[in-house]
PDB file of C-alpha atoms in Angstrom:
ATOM      1  CA  MET A   1     -38.790  91.542 149.743  1.00 91.00           C
ATOM      2  CA  ALA A   2     -38.866  88.069 148.232  1.00 91.00           C
ATOM      3  CA  PHE A   3     -38.800  89.658 144.783  1.00 94.00           C
ATOM      4  CA  VAL A   4     -35.729  91.649 145.827  1.00 94.00           C
ATOM      5  CA  GLY A   5     -33.974  88.441 146.886  1.00 93.00           C
ATOM      6  CA  LEU A   6     -35.002  86.727 143.653  1.00 93.00           C
ATOM      7  CA  THR A   7     -33.687  89.634 141.600  1.00 94.00           C
ATOM      8  CA  VAL A   8     -30.410  89.814 143.529  1.00 93.00           C
ATOM      9  CA  TYR A   9     -29.807  86.089 143.085  1.00 92.00           C
ATOM     10  CA  SER A  10     -30.719  86.231 139.389  1.00 90.00           C
ATOM     11  CA  VAL A  11     -28.260  89.041 138.687  1.00 92.00           C
ATOM     12  CA  ILE A  12     -25.456  87.366 140.633  1.00 90.00           C
ATOM     13  CA  ASN A  13     -26.178  84.011 138.981  1.00 88.00           C
ATOM     14  CA  ALA A  14     -26.056  85.532 135.505  1.00 87.00           C
ATOM     15  CA  VAL A  15     -22.819  87.418 136.140  1.00 89.00           C
ATOM     16  CA  LEU A  16     -21.009  84.660 138.036  1.00 86.00           C
ATOM     17  CA  GLY A  17     -22.272  81.957 135.677  1.00 80.00           C
ATOM     18  CA  PHE A  18     -20.995  83.877 132.656  1.00 82.00           C
ATOM     19  CA  PHE A  19     -17.527  84.315 134.144  1.00 83.00           C
ATOM     20  CA  VAL A  20     -17.273  80.718 135.392  1.00 79.00           C
ATOM     21  CA  PHE A  21     -18.271  79.210 132.057  1.00 77.00           C
ATOM     22  CA  PHE A  22     -16.071  81.613 130.101  1.00 81.00           C
ATOM     23  CA  ALA A  23     -13.087  80.726 132.303  1.00 77.00           C
ATOM     24  CA  ALA A  24     -13.874  77.001 132.084  1.00 74.00           C
ATOM     25  CA  PHE A  25     -14.059  77.036 128.293  1.00 76.00           C
ATOM     26  CA  SER A  26     -10.886  79.096 127.934  1.00 80.00           C
ATOM     27  CA  ALA A  27      -8.904  76.594 130.059  1.00 77.00           C
ATOM     28  CA  PRO A  28     -10.511  73.169 129.474  1.00 76.00           C
ATOM     29  CA  GLU A  29      -7.886  71.277 131.477  1.00 78.00           C
ATOM     30  CA  HIS A  30      -8.877  73.225 134.616  1.00 75.00           C
ATOM     31  CA  SER A  31     -12.605  73.415 133.935  1.00 77.00           C
ATOM     32  CA  ARG A  32     -13.849  70.993 136.607  1.00 78.00           C
ATOM     33  CA  PRO A  33     -12.437  72.916 139.627  1.00 82.00           C
ATOM     34  CA  MET A  34     -13.765  76.193 138.215  1.00 80.00           C
ATOM     35  CA  LEU A  35     -17.246  74.750 137.720  1.00 79.00           C
ATOM     36  CA  ILE A  36     -17.246  73.231 141.203  1.00 81.00           C
ATOM     37  CA  ALA A  37     -16.128  76.526 142.752  1.00 84.00           C
ATOM     38  CA  GLY A  38     -18.872  78.397 140.888  1.00 83.00           C
ATOM     39  CA  THR A  39     -21.438  75.839 141.993  1.00 82.00           C
ATOM     40  CA  ALA A  40     -20.332  76.030 145.618  1.00 86.00           C
ATOM     41  CA  THR A  41     -20.495  79.818 145.529  1.00 87.00           C
ATOM     42  CA  LEU A  42     -23.999  79.877 144.070  1.00 86.00           C
ATOM     43  CA  VAL A  43     -25.249  77.210 146.478  1.00 87.00           C
ATOM     44  CA  GLY A  44     -23.699  79.087 149.376  1.00 89.00           C
ATOM     45  CA  LEU A  45     -25.282  82.331 148.282  1.00 88.00           C
ATOM     46  CA  GLY A  46     -28.661  80.920 147.384  1.00 89.00           C
ATOM     47  CA  LEU A  47     -29.323  78.300 150.017  1.00 91.00           C
ATOM     48  CA  VAL A  48     -26.981  78.948 152.933  1.00 94.00           C
ATOM     49  CA  ALA A  49     -27.237  82.741 152.935  1.00 93.00           C
ATOM     50  CA  GLY A  50     -30.975  82.456 152.310  1.00 94.00           C
ATOM     51  CA  LEU A  51     -31.402  80.102 155.266  1.00 95.00           C
ATOM     52  CA  VAL A  52     -29.333  82.345 157.531  1.00 95.00           C
ATOM     53  CA  LEU A  53     -31.436  85.354 156.564  1.00 94.00           C
ATOM     54  CA  VAL A  54     -34.646  83.411 157.223  1.00 94.00           C
ATOM     55  CA  LEU A  55     -33.375  82.348 160.656  1.00 95.00           C
ATOM     56  CA  ILE A  56     -32.637  85.945 161.665  1.00 93.00           C
ATOM     57  CA  ARG A  57     -36.432  86.301 161.885  1.00 85.00           C
ATOM     58  CA  ARG A  58     -36.873  89.913 160.896  1.00 89.00           C
ATOM     59  CA  PRO A  59     -39.539  90.562 158.253  1.00 87.00           C
ATOM     60  CA  TRP A  60     -37.195  92.080 155.678  1.00 91.00           C
ATOM     61  CA  THR A  61     -34.450  89.469 156.149  1.00 94.00           C
ATOM     62  CA  ARG A  62     -36.965  86.629 155.981  1.00 94.00           C
ATOM     63  CA  GLY A  63     -38.302  87.918 152.655  1.00 94.00           C
ATOM     64  CA  ILE A  64     -34.878  88.380 151.109  1.00 94.00           C
ATOM     65  CA  GLY A  65     -33.757  84.941 152.349  1.00 94.00           C
ATOM     66  CA  MET A  66     -36.822  83.271 150.874  1.00 95.00           C
ATOM     67  CA  GLY A  67     -36.198  85.150 147.621  1.00 95.00           C
ATOM     68  CA  LEU A  68     -32.615  83.901 147.458  1.00 94.00           C
ATOM     69  CA  MET A  69     -33.733  80.304 147.975  1.00 94.00           C
ATOM     70  CA  ILE A  70     -36.585  80.656 145.479  1.00 94.00           C
ATOM     71  CA  GLY A  71     -34.145  82.164 142.980  1.00 92.00           C
ATOM     72  CA  TRP A  72     -31.777  79.208 143.370  1.00 90.00           C
ATOM     73  CA  ALA A  73     -34.648  76.774 142.849  1.00 90.00           C
ATOM     74  CA  LEU A  74     -36.027  78.604 139.804  1.00 91.00           C
ATOM     75  CA  TRP A  75     -32.627  78.897 138.158  1.00 88.00           C
ATOM     76  CA  SER A  76     -32.032  75.199 138.838  1.00 86.00           C
ATOM     77  CA  ILE A  77     -35.281  74.307 137.087  1.00 88.00           C
ATOM     78  CA  CYS A  78     -34.911  76.756 134.197  1.00 87.00           C
ATOM     79  CA  THR A  79     -31.299  75.850 133.402  1.00 81.00           C
ATOM     80  CA  ALA A  80     -31.657  72.095 133.986  1.00 79.00           C
ATOM     81  CA  GLY A  81     -29.233  72.256 136.904  1.00 76.00           C
ATOM     82  CA  LEU A  82     -26.336  74.017 135.182  1.00 71.00           C
ATOM     83  CA  CYS A  83     -24.049  75.610 137.770  1.00 64.00           C
ATOM     84  CA  THR A  84     -26.334  74.658 140.643  1.00 69.00           C
ATOM     85  CA  GLY A  85     -24.877  71.210 141.248  1.00 64.00           C
ATOM     86  CA  LEU A  86     -27.932  69.294 140.094  1.00 71.00           C
ATOM     87  CA  ASN A  87     -26.569  68.249 136.683  1.00 72.00           C
ATOM     88  CA  PRO A  88     -23.749  65.728 137.228  1.00 64.00           C
ATOM     89  CA  ALA A  89     -23.143  65.364 133.482  1.00 68.00           C
ATOM     90  CA  LEU A  90     -21.711  68.874 133.487  1.00 65.00           C
ATOM     91  CA  TYR A  91     -18.898  67.743 135.771  1.00 62.00           C
ATOM     92  CA  GLY A  92     -18.075  64.562 133.875  1.00 60.00           C
ATOM     93  CA  ALA A  93     -19.668  62.184 136.388  1.00 49.00           C
TER      94      ALA A  93
END
């Protein structure tokens, strides 16, 4: 089930990341709020939803929750923190 969670997060990250960056580059004056909203959504999905599923304490929810959190961590490492909130240079800080 952890692989299911990892796959679900990867698909959502790819789709949402594409739309957030496309919208940010098409309207550069409003790019920071769009990037922050995308980051908050992905963090909420990956870490918060993953933690909630782990705390439900059923075998299938625990696996999916761990997969979501592992997916967030792997995408953070592989993309150098783009759209996961770990790269402050992306937001102009």
